[in-house]
Amino acid sequence: MPFVRTAVPFGIEPARKRSVVEGIHDALVDSIGMPKDELFNLVSEYRDDEFFFDRGFNGIARSDALIVVEITMRRGRSDAMKRALYAGIVENLEARAAVSPRDVFIFMHENDYSDWSVGNGVFAMALAQQRGTDG
């Protein structure tokens, strides 16, 4: 279950914000096989004086409308899956929310089941070990 944090410029319209979230989610479903019902995306808005970035870092011309996508998920996806994920996010955001590919900054944290509790204070490893049982 990936957990996503998305930072968008202040004042983005709610419908466009929703399109950004759905574009990221659909890319996760399509590229890494994430179940459709695993949507967890915390969106925050930033003002000009709250986020500073180099508009020309690594030779990419960014605008003031940079969107940052931070994904935390369980370790184990291949580099090919990650490449497909990043490309899918950019394609979806451009098509659905009119976000320039130059304005999408993505990074990922990977961890293990032991780093999660997804409800009721239950250690996620216990849940993972019980998956697939009829008990």
CSV table of C-alpha atoms in Angstrom, one decimal:
chain,number,residue,atom,x,y,z
A,1,MET,CA,0.0,0.0,0.0
A,2,PRO,CA,1.8,3.1,-1.1
A,3,PHE,CA,1.3,6.3,0.8
A,4,VAL,CA,1.6,9.4,-1.3
A,5,ARG,CA,2.2,13.1,-0.4
A,6,THR,CA,1.6,15.6,-3.2
A,7,ALA,CA,2.6,19.2,-2.9
A,8,VAL,CA,0.8,21.6,-5.3
A,9,PRO,CA,0.9,25.4,-5.8
A,10,PHE,CA,-1.5,27.3,-3.6
A,11,GLY,CA,-4.9,28.0,-5.2
A,12,ILE,CA,-5.0,25.0,-7.5
A,13,GLU,CA,-8.7,24.4,-8.4
A,14,PRO,CA,-10.3,21.4,-6.5
A,15,ALA,CA,-11.2,19.6,-9.7
A,16,ARG,CA,-7.6,19.9,-11.0
A,17,LYS,CA,-6.2,18.8,-7.7
A,18,ARG,CA,-8.5,15.7,-7.9
A,19,SER,CA,-7.2,15.0,-11.4
A,20,VAL,CA,-3.6,15.1,-10.1
A,21,VAL,CA,-4.5,12.6,-7.4
A,22,GLU,CA,-6.3,10.3,-9.7
A,23,GLY,CA,-3.5,10.5,-12.3
A,24,ILE,CA,-0.9,9.5,-9.7
A,25,HIS,CA,-3.2,6.7,-8.4
A,26,ASP,CA,-3.9,5.3,-11.8
A,27,ALA,CA,-0.2,5.2,-12.6
A,28,LEU,CA,0.4,3.2,-9.4
A,29,VAL,CA,-2.3,0.8,-10.3
A,30,ASP,CA,-1.2,0.4,-13.9
A,31,SER,CA,2.6,0.2,-13.4
A,32,ILE,CA,3.1,-1.7,-10.2
A,33,GLY,CA,-0.1,-3.6,-9.9
A,34,MET,CA,-1.4,-1.7,-6.8
A,35,PRO,CA,-5.0,-2.6,-6.0
A,36,LYS,CA,-7.4,0.1,-7.0
A,37,ASP,CA,-8.8,0.5,-3.4
A,38,GLU,CA,-5.4,1.5,-2.0
A,39,LEU,CA,-5.8,5.3,-2.4
A,40,PHE,CA,-3.9,7.3,0.2
A,41,ASN,CA,-2.7,10.6,-1.0
A,42,LEU,CA,-2.2,13.6,1.3
A,43,VAL,CA,-2.3,16.8,-0.7
A,44,SER,CA,-0.8,20.1,0.6
A,45,GLU,CA,-0.6,23.4,-1.1
A,46,TYR,CA,2.5,25.7,-0.9
A,47,ARG,CA,2.9,29.4,-1.4
A,48,ASP,CA,5.7,31.1,-3.2
A,49,ASP,CA,7.5,31.8,0.1
A,50,GLU,CA,7.2,28.3,1.4
A,51,PHE,CA,8.9,26.2,-1.3
A,52,PHE,CA,12.2,27.2,-2.9
A,53,PHE,CA,13.6,25.2,-5.8
A,54,ASP,CA,16.0,25.7,-8.7
A,55,ARG,CA,14.0,26.2,-11.9
A,56,GLY,CA,16.9,25.0,-14.0
A,57,PHE,CA,18.2,22.0,-12.0
A,58,ASN,CA,19.6,19.2,-14.1
A,59,GLY,CA,18.8,21.2,-17.3
A,60,ILE,CA,15.1,21.1,-16.9
A,61,ALA,CA,13.2,24.4,-17.2
A,62,ARG,CA,10.6,24.4,-14.4
A,63,SER,CA,7.8,26.9,-13.9
A,64,ASP,CA,6.4,28.2,-10.7
A,65,ALA,CA,3.8,25.5,-10.8
A,66,LEU,CA,6.0,22.6,-9.7
A,67,ILE,CA,4.2,19.5,-8.3
A,68,VAL,CA,6.1,17.3,-5.9
A,69,VAL,CA,5.1,13.6,-5.6
A,70,GLU,CA,6.6,11.7,-2.7
A,71,ILE,CA,5.8,8.0,-2.6
A,72,THR,CA,6.4,5.7,0.3
A,73,MET,CA,5.9,2.0,-0.3
A,74,ARG,CA,7.1,-1.4,0.5
A,75,ARG,CA,10.4,-2.4,-1.0
A,76,GLY,CA,10.6,-4.8,-3.9
A,77,ARG,CA,9.6,-3.1,-7.1
A,78,SER,CA,12.0,-3.4,-10.0
A,79,ASP,CA,13.7,-0.4,-11.7
A,80,ALA,CA,11.6,-1.1,-14.8
A,81,MET,CA,8.4,-0.8,-12.7
A,82,LYS,CA,9.6,2.4,-11.2
A,83,ARG,CA,10.5,3.8,-14.7
A,84,ALA,CA,7.0,2.9,-15.9
A,85,LEU,CA,5.5,4.5,-12.7
A,86,TYR,CA,7.3,7.8,-13.2
A,87,ALA,CA,6.4,7.9,-16.9
A,88,GLY,CA,2.8,7.0,-16.2
A,89,ILE,CA,2.5,9.8,-13.5
A,90,VAL,CA,3.9,12.4,-15.9
A,91,GLU,CA,1.7,11.2,-18.8
A,92,ASN,CA,-1.5,11.2,-16.7
A,93,LEU,CA,-0.8,14.6,-15.1
A,94,GLU,CA,-0.2,16.2,-18.5
A,95,ALA,CA,-3.3,14.7,-20.1
A,96,ARG,CA,-5.7,15.1,-17.2
A,97,ALA,CA,-4.5,18.1,-15.3
A,98,ALA,CA,-2.5,20.2,-17.9
A,99,VAL,CA,0.7,19.8,-15.8
A,100,SER,CA,3.9,20.1,-17.8
A,101,PRO,CA,6.2,17.1,-17.5
A,102,ARG,CA,8.9,19.5,-16.6
A,103,ASP,CA,6.9,20.5,-13.5
A,104,VAL,CA,6.6,17.0,-12.0
A,105,PHE,CA,9.2,16.1,-9.4
A,106,ILE,CA,8.9,12.5,-8.1
A,107,PHE,CA,10.8,10.7,-5.4
A,108,MET,CA,10.3,7.5,-3.5
A,109,HIS,CA,11.0,6.0,-0.1
A,110,GLU,CA,11.0,2.2,0.3
A,111,ASN,CA,10.6,0.3,3.5
A,112,ASP,CA,9.3,-3.0,4.8
A,113,TYR,CA,6.0,-4.2,6.4
A,114,SER,CA,7.5,-3.7,9.8
A,115,ASP,CA,7.5,0.0,9.1
A,116,TRP,CA,3.7,0.3,8.8
A,117,SER,CA,0.5,0.2,10.8
A,118,VAL,CA,-2.5,0.8,8.7
A,119,GLY,CA,-5.2,0.9,11.3
A,120,ASN,CA,-6.1,-0.1,14.9
A,121,GLY,CA,-2.5,0.1,15.9
A,122,VAL,CA,-1.9,-3.3,14.4
A,123,PHE,CA,1.6,-4.1,13.2
A,124,ALA,CA,1.3,-4.4,9.5
A,125,MET,CA,3.6,-7.5,9.3
A,126,ALA,CA,1.0,-9.4,11.3
A,127,LEU,CA,-1.6,-8.5,8.7
A,128,ALA,CA,0.7,-9.4,5.8
A,129,GLN,CA,1.4,-12.8,7.3
A,130,GLN,CA,-2.4,-13.5,7.6
A,131,ARG,CA,-3.2,-12.6,4.0
A,132,GLY,CA,-4.7,-15.4,1.9
A,133,THR,CA,-6.0,-17.4,4.9
A,134,ASP,CA,-9.7,-18.3,5.3
A,135,GLY,CA,-9.4,-18.1,9.1
